[in-house]
Amino acid sequence: MSAVLDIVPLRSLVAVAECGGFHRAAAALHITQSAVSQHVRKLEKVLDRPLVVRDGRRGRFTPEGEELLAEARHILAAHDEALRRLGVETSDGVIVVGSSEHAADQLLPEIATALRTVFPRRQVRFRLDRSGRLAQAVDNGSVDVAVVLSAERGAFAGMLPLRWYAAPSFRLPPPGAPLPLVVFDEPCALRRRAVEALRAAGWEPAIACEAAYLAGILAAARAGLGVAVLAGVGGRPEGLMPLAGLPPIEPTALRIRVRAGAPPSLAAVAADAVAQVVTSG
């Protein structure tokens, strides 16, 4: 008999990747951990090669496992989409949504509601990260759809307004003095945009604090270390105030990136949800 890749073991393999291990995959699929392990071993037997190896308490995909993982996503997407076209509701699976931290408070509830309406029996899980890393995660298939800050790749979803924020006690320095900035570490498009806008208006920016994630930016700005460029939708960040007297920052494009083989409706649903936020903010 020719080799066959069964749907159920493939779904378990994808769940191991998406959930970060066999135990979490079993919980997400509502089966035992031993069943997930048996599914992976069945796939290894079909392909006659190891797919997942132990790495401490976690499983690490081999190069062959990564290759099958990409194929499994294509197969499952085609399988589930075929059922939907035939009017059969699919029940299993997780939709992994990546999002930049900018405006996440407003974006994530809208995206979650929209996806759960279109995919009512899918679990929606979010991953917050920098746009560059999210784009890579979409490319390697570990994230299904991502909202990223980008001027180029991806489906356009809207423009995110940007504003200067600082602690209530912060005062602008006198003309000619350096202006302290709180920024994301490189690479960061917003950082470059802020520096260029200030220099074009005659200000000399001075990096007072760098942070990898939004929590660090907010903490430093609240401490009065400098001014920060943040999303201008929703309410103002707690402990900060909009800062007047600085040049306006042009909005940045929000784009939707979708992994290869994802349901065709995924990008449109996410883009519509993002548009609702940025047009109402």
Short mmCIF file of C-alpha atoms in Angstrom, two decimals:
data_model
loop_
_atom_site.label_atom_id
_atom_site.label_comp_id
_atom_site.label_asym_id
_atom_site.label_seq_id
_atom_site.Cartn_x
_atom_site.Cartn_y
_atom_site.Cartn_z
CA MET A 1 0.00 0.00 0.00
CA SER A 2 1.27 3.48 -0.82
CA ALA A 3 2.13 5.88 2.01
CA VAL A 4 -0.79 7.92 3.38
CA LEU A 5 -0.72 11.09 5.50
CA ASP A 6 -3.84 10.95 7.66
CA ILE A 7 -5.62 14.17 8.60
CA VAL A 8 -5.86 13.44 12.34
CA PRO A 9 -2.13 12.86 12.92
CA LEU A 10 -1.34 15.91 10.78
CA ARG A 11 -3.63 18.01 12.96
CA SER A 12 -1.81 16.77 16.06
CA LEU A 13 1.54 17.66 14.52
CA VAL A 14 0.39 21.20 13.77
CA ALA A 15 -1.03 21.52 17.29
CA VAL A 16 2.35 20.57 18.79
CA ALA A 17 3.94 23.44 16.86
CA GLU A 18 1.20 25.97 17.57
CA CYS A 19 0.76 25.14 21.26
CA GLY A 20 4.44 24.75 22.10
CA GLY A 21 4.54 21.09 23.09
CA PHE A 22 2.75 17.76 23.35
CA HIS A 23 0.96 18.48 26.65
CA ARG A 24 -0.57 21.75 25.47
CA ALA A 25 -1.42 20.25 22.09
CA ALA A 26 -3.31 17.45 23.82
CA ALA A 27 -5.27 19.95 25.91
CA ALA A 28 -6.13 22.03 22.85
CA LEU A 29 -7.30 18.98 20.89
CA HIS A 30 -9.10 17.41 23.89
CA ILE A 31 -7.16 14.14 23.62
CA THR A 32 -4.47 12.51 25.74
CA GLN A 33 -0.80 13.37 25.47
CA SER A 34 -0.04 9.74 24.59
CA ALA A 35 -2.47 10.00 21.66
CA VAL A 36 -0.61 13.05 20.35
CA SER A 37 2.68 11.17 20.68
CA GLN A 38 1.24 8.18 18.84
CA HIS A 39 0.05 10.45 16.02
CA VAL A 40 3.54 11.93 15.60
CA ARG A 41 5.12 8.45 15.68
CA LYS A 42 2.65 7.32 13.01
CA LEU A 43 3.78 10.16 10.76
CA GLU A 44 7.42 9.31 11.47
CA LYS A 45 6.73 5.72 10.47
CA VAL A 46 5.06 6.81 7.21
CA LEU A 47 8.01 9.04 6.29
CA ASP A 48 10.67 6.81 7.90
CA ARG A 49 12.43 9.74 9.56
CA PRO A 50 12.31 11.58 12.92
CA LEU A 51 10.08 14.64 12.98
CA VAL A 52 10.19 15.86 16.59
CA VAL A 53 13.02 15.25 19.05
CA ARG A 54 13.24 16.00 22.77
CA ASP A 55 14.88 19.28 23.73
CA GLY A 56 14.64 19.50 27.51
CA ARG A 57 10.95 19.48 28.39
CA ARG A 58 9.90 20.61 24.95
CA GLY A 59 9.89 19.02 21.55
CA ARG A 60 12.05 20.41 18.78
CA PHE A 61 11.14 19.90 15.14
CA THR A 62 13.82 18.37 12.95
CA PRO A 63 14.40 19.91 9.49
CA GLU A 64 12.25 17.08 8.09
CA GLY A 65 9.62 17.87 10.72
CA GLU A 66 9.58 21.54 9.75
CA GLU A 67 9.16 20.53 6.12
CA LEU A 68 6.22 18.25 6.94
CA LEU A 69 4.73 20.95 9.19
CA ALA A 70 4.54 23.35 6.27
CA GLU A 71 2.94 20.67 4.08
CA ALA A 72 0.52 19.73 6.89
CA ARG A 73 -0.75 23.29 7.09
CA HIS A 74 -1.45 23.29 3.35
CA ILE A 75 -3.21 19.92 3.54
CA LEU A 76 -5.36 20.88 6.54
CA ALA A 77 -6.28 24.24 5.04
CA ALA A 78 -7.37 22.57 1.79
CA HIS A 79 -9.25 19.89 3.72
CA ASP A 80 -11.12 22.34 5.95
CA GLU A 81 -11.87 24.74 3.12
CA ALA A 82 -13.33 21.87 1.08
CA LEU A 83 -15.63 20.98 3.97
CA ARG A 84 -16.75 24.59 4.29
CA ARG A 85 -17.53 24.77 0.56
CA LEU A 86 -19.61 21.61 0.98
CA GLY A 87 -21.51 23.19 3.84
CA VAL A 88 -19.90 21.08 6.56
CA GLU A 89 -18.78 22.98 9.66
CA THR A 90 -15.23 22.18 10.75
CA SER A 91 -14.59 21.89 14.46
CA ASP A 92 -10.93 21.46 15.29
CA GLY A 93 -7.95 23.71 15.13
CA VAL A 94 -6.43 26.88 16.45
CA ILE A 95 -6.12 30.19 14.61
CA VAL A 96 -2.92 31.89 15.71
CA VAL A 97 -3.12 35.66 15.32
CA GLY A 98 -0.01 37.79 15.56
CA SER A 99 -0.22 41.48 16.34
CA SER A 100 2.09 44.37 16.88
CA GLU A 101 1.71 45.76 20.40
CA HIS A 102 0.71 49.14 18.98
CA ALA A 103 -3.04 49.63 19.57
CA ALA A 104 -3.34 45.99 20.65
CA ASP A 105 -5.91 46.97 23.32
CA GLN A 106 -8.25 48.09 20.55
CA LEU A 107 -7.27 45.68 17.76
CA LEU A 108 -7.35 42.32 19.54
CA PRO A 109 -10.96 42.37 20.80
CA GLU A 110 -12.22 43.38 17.34
CA ILE A 111 -10.16 40.70 15.59
CA ALA A 112 -11.15 38.02 18.12
CA THR A 113 -14.87 38.81 17.74
CA ALA A 114 -14.68 38.82 13.94
CA LEU A 115 -12.78 35.54 13.73
CA ARG A 116 -15.03 33.76 16.20
CA THR A 117 -18.03 34.84 14.15
CA VAL A 118 -16.60 33.43 10.92
CA PHE A 119 -14.86 30.42 12.53
CA PRO A 120 -17.17 29.70 15.49
CA ARG A 121 -15.61 26.37 16.44
CA ARG A 122 -11.99 27.41 16.16
CA GLN A 123 -9.92 28.51 19.13
CA VAL A 124 -8.28 31.92 18.62
CA ARG A 125 -4.87 32.45 20.19
CA PHE A 126 -2.81 35.64 20.04
CA ARG A 127 0.91 36.33 19.87
CA LEU A 128 2.18 39.87 20.52
CA ASP A 129 5.58 40.66 19.07
CA ARG A 130 7.58 43.05 16.93
CA SER A 131 6.43 43.35 13.33
CA GLY A 132 9.62 41.87 11.87
CA ARG A 133 9.42 38.74 13.99
CA LEU A 134 5.72 38.34 13.26
CA ALA A 135 6.39 38.53 9.53
CA GLN A 136 8.97 35.75 9.89
CA ALA A 137 6.49 33.68 11.92
CA VAL A 138 3.90 34.03 9.14
CA ASP A 139 6.49 32.98 6.57
CA ASN A 140 7.46 29.86 8.53
CA GLY A 141 3.84 28.97 9.25
CA SER A 142 3.77 29.30 13.05
CA VAL A 143 1.35 32.27 12.85
CA ASP A 144 -1.75 32.12 10.64
CA VAL A 145 -2.43 35.84 10.26
CA ALA A 146 -0.58 38.88 11.58
CA VAL A 147 -1.22 42.61 11.84
CA VAL A 148 2.10 44.34 11.24
CA LEU A 149 3.47 47.81 10.73
CA SER A 150 4.74 47.81 7.18
CA ALA A 151 4.99 50.13 4.22
CA GLU A 152 5.20 47.32 1.69
CA ARG A 153 4.27 43.64 2.07
CA GLY A 154 0.80 42.47 3.03
CA ALA A 155 -2.79 43.54 2.41
CA PHE A 156 -3.40 47.16 3.40
CA ALA A 157 -5.81 47.45 6.36
CA GLY A 158 -5.61 51.12 7.31
CA MET A 159 -3.40 53.88 8.67
CA LEU A 160 -2.54 53.92 12.36
CA PRO A 161 -2.40 57.47 13.76
CA LEU A 162 0.64 58.30 15.92
CA ARG A 163 1.07 60.84 18.71
CA TRP A 164 3.73 62.10 21.08
CA TYR A 165 3.20 61.13 24.72
CA ALA A 166 5.05 61.96 27.92
CA ALA A 167 4.58 61.94 31.69
CA PRO A 168 2.41 64.83 33.02
CA SER A 169 5.48 66.30 34.75
CA PHE A 170 7.61 66.28 31.59
CA ARG A 171 8.59 69.65 30.14
CA LEU A 172 10.09 70.26 26.72
CA PRO A 173 13.72 71.42 26.83
CA PRO A 174 14.59 74.94 25.65
CA PRO A 175 15.29 75.53 21.92
CA GLY A 176 18.62 74.05 20.86
CA ALA A 177 18.78 71.59 23.76
CA PRO A 178 18.58 67.82 23.04
CA LEU A 179 15.12 66.25 23.30
CA PRO A 180 15.17 62.93 25.23
CA LEU A 181 13.39 60.11 23.43
CA VAL A 182 12.09 56.76 24.66
CA VAL A 183 12.18 54.37 21.70
CA PHE A 184 12.06 50.75 20.63
CA ASP A 185 15.43 49.23 19.89
CA GLU A 186 16.39 48.75 16.26
CA PRO A 187 15.09 47.78 13.81
CA CYS A 188 12.04 50.00 14.33
CA ALA A 189 10.24 52.05 11.68
CA LEU A 190 8.53 54.26 14.27
CA ARG A 191 11.85 55.13 15.87
CA ARG A 192 13.29 56.23 12.54
CA ARG A 193 10.12 58.18 11.72
CA ALA A 194 10.24 60.02 15.06
CA VAL A 195 13.91 60.96 14.67
CA GLU A 196 13.41 62.17 11.10
CA ALA A 197 10.36 64.28 12.03
CA LEU A 198 12.18 65.95 14.90
CA ARG A 199 15.30 66.74 12.91
CA ALA A 200 13.25 68.12 10.04
CA ALA A 201 11.62 70.52 12.52
CA GLY A 202 14.94 71.62 14.03
CA TRP A 203 14.94 69.45 17.15
CA GLU A 204 17.97 67.35 18.10
CA PRO A 205 16.75 63.97 19.40
CA ALA A 206 18.75 62.19 22.09
CA ILE A 207 17.96 58.55 22.88
CA ALA A 208 17.28 58.44 26.62
CA CYS A 209 15.97 54.87 26.79
CA GLU A 210 15.64 51.87 24.46
CA ALA A 211 13.25 48.98 25.08
CA ALA A 212 12.41 45.79 23.25
CA TYR A 213 8.69 45.82 24.04
CA LEU A 214 5.88 48.27 24.71
CA ALA A 215 5.83 47.66 28.47
CA GLY A 216 9.37 49.03 28.71
CA ILE A 217 8.50 52.06 26.59
CA LEU A 218 5.51 52.89 28.78
CA ALA A 219 7.45 52.43 32.03
CA ALA A 220 10.29 54.70 30.87
CA ALA A 221 7.92 57.39 29.58
CA ARG A 222 5.90 57.33 32.82
CA ALA A 223 9.14 57.76 34.75
CA GLY A 224 9.72 61.00 32.86
CA LEU A 225 12.80 59.80 30.99
CA GLY A 226 11.61 61.25 27.69
CA VAL A 227 8.89 61.43 25.06
CA ALA A 228 7.54 58.44 23.14
CA VAL A 229 5.65 57.93 19.89
CA LEU A 230 2.60 55.74 20.51
CA ALA A 231 -0.59 54.75 18.72
CA GLY A 232 -3.18 57.50 18.68
CA VAL A 233 -6.33 55.37 18.84
CA GLY A 234 -8.38 54.53 21.88
CA GLY A 235 -7.82 56.24 25.19
CA ARG A 236 -4.51 57.73 26.22
CA PRO A 237 -2.02 55.34 27.88
CA GLU A 238 -2.35 55.28 31.65
CA GLY A 239 0.04 57.70 33.32
CA LEU A 240 0.86 59.59 30.12
CA MET A 241 -0.46 62.69 28.38
CA PRO A 242 -0.41 63.83 24.75
CA LEU A 243 2.45 66.26 24.29
CA ALA A 244 1.95 69.44 22.27
CA GLY A 245 4.70 71.51 20.73
CA LEU A 246 6.38 68.80 18.65
CA PRO A 247 6.01 68.18 14.90
CA PRO A 248 3.16 65.85 13.89
CA ILE A 249 4.02 62.26 13.04
CA GLU A 250 2.58 60.85 9.83
CA PRO A 251 0.36 57.76 10.35
CA THR A 252 1.89 54.38 9.62
CA ALA A 253 0.37 51.63 7.49
CA LEU A 254 -1.12 48.55 9.11
CA ARG A 255 -0.98 45.48 6.89
CA ILE A 256 -2.25 41.93 7.12
CA ARG A 257 0.14 39.06 6.48
CA VAL A 258 -1.32 35.55 6.06
CA ARG A 259 0.56 32.27 5.95
CA ALA A 260 0.56 30.18 2.80
CA GLY A 261 -2.38 27.79 2.72
CA ALA A 262 -4.51 29.71 5.24
CA PRO A 263 -8.30 29.97 4.63
CA PRO A 264 -8.87 32.66 1.97
CA SER A 265 -11.32 34.54 4.20
CA LEU A 266 -8.80 34.97 7.03
CA ALA A 267 -7.08 38.05 5.59
CA ALA A 268 -10.35 39.80 4.74
CA VAL A 269 -11.82 39.19 8.20
CA ALA A 270 -8.72 40.53 9.97
CA ALA A 271 -8.42 43.52 7.63
CA ASP A 272 -12.05 44.50 8.18
CA ALA A 273 -11.60 44.31 11.97
CA VAL A 274 -8.47 46.49 11.83
CA ALA A 275 -10.22 49.01 9.60
CA GLN A 276 -13.06 49.30 12.13
CA VAL A 277 -10.55 50.29 14.82
CA VAL A 278 -8.47 52.82 12.89
CA THR A 279 -11.45 54.54 11.26
CA SER A 280 -13.33 54.90 14.53
CA GLY A 281 -10.29 55.90 16.59
#
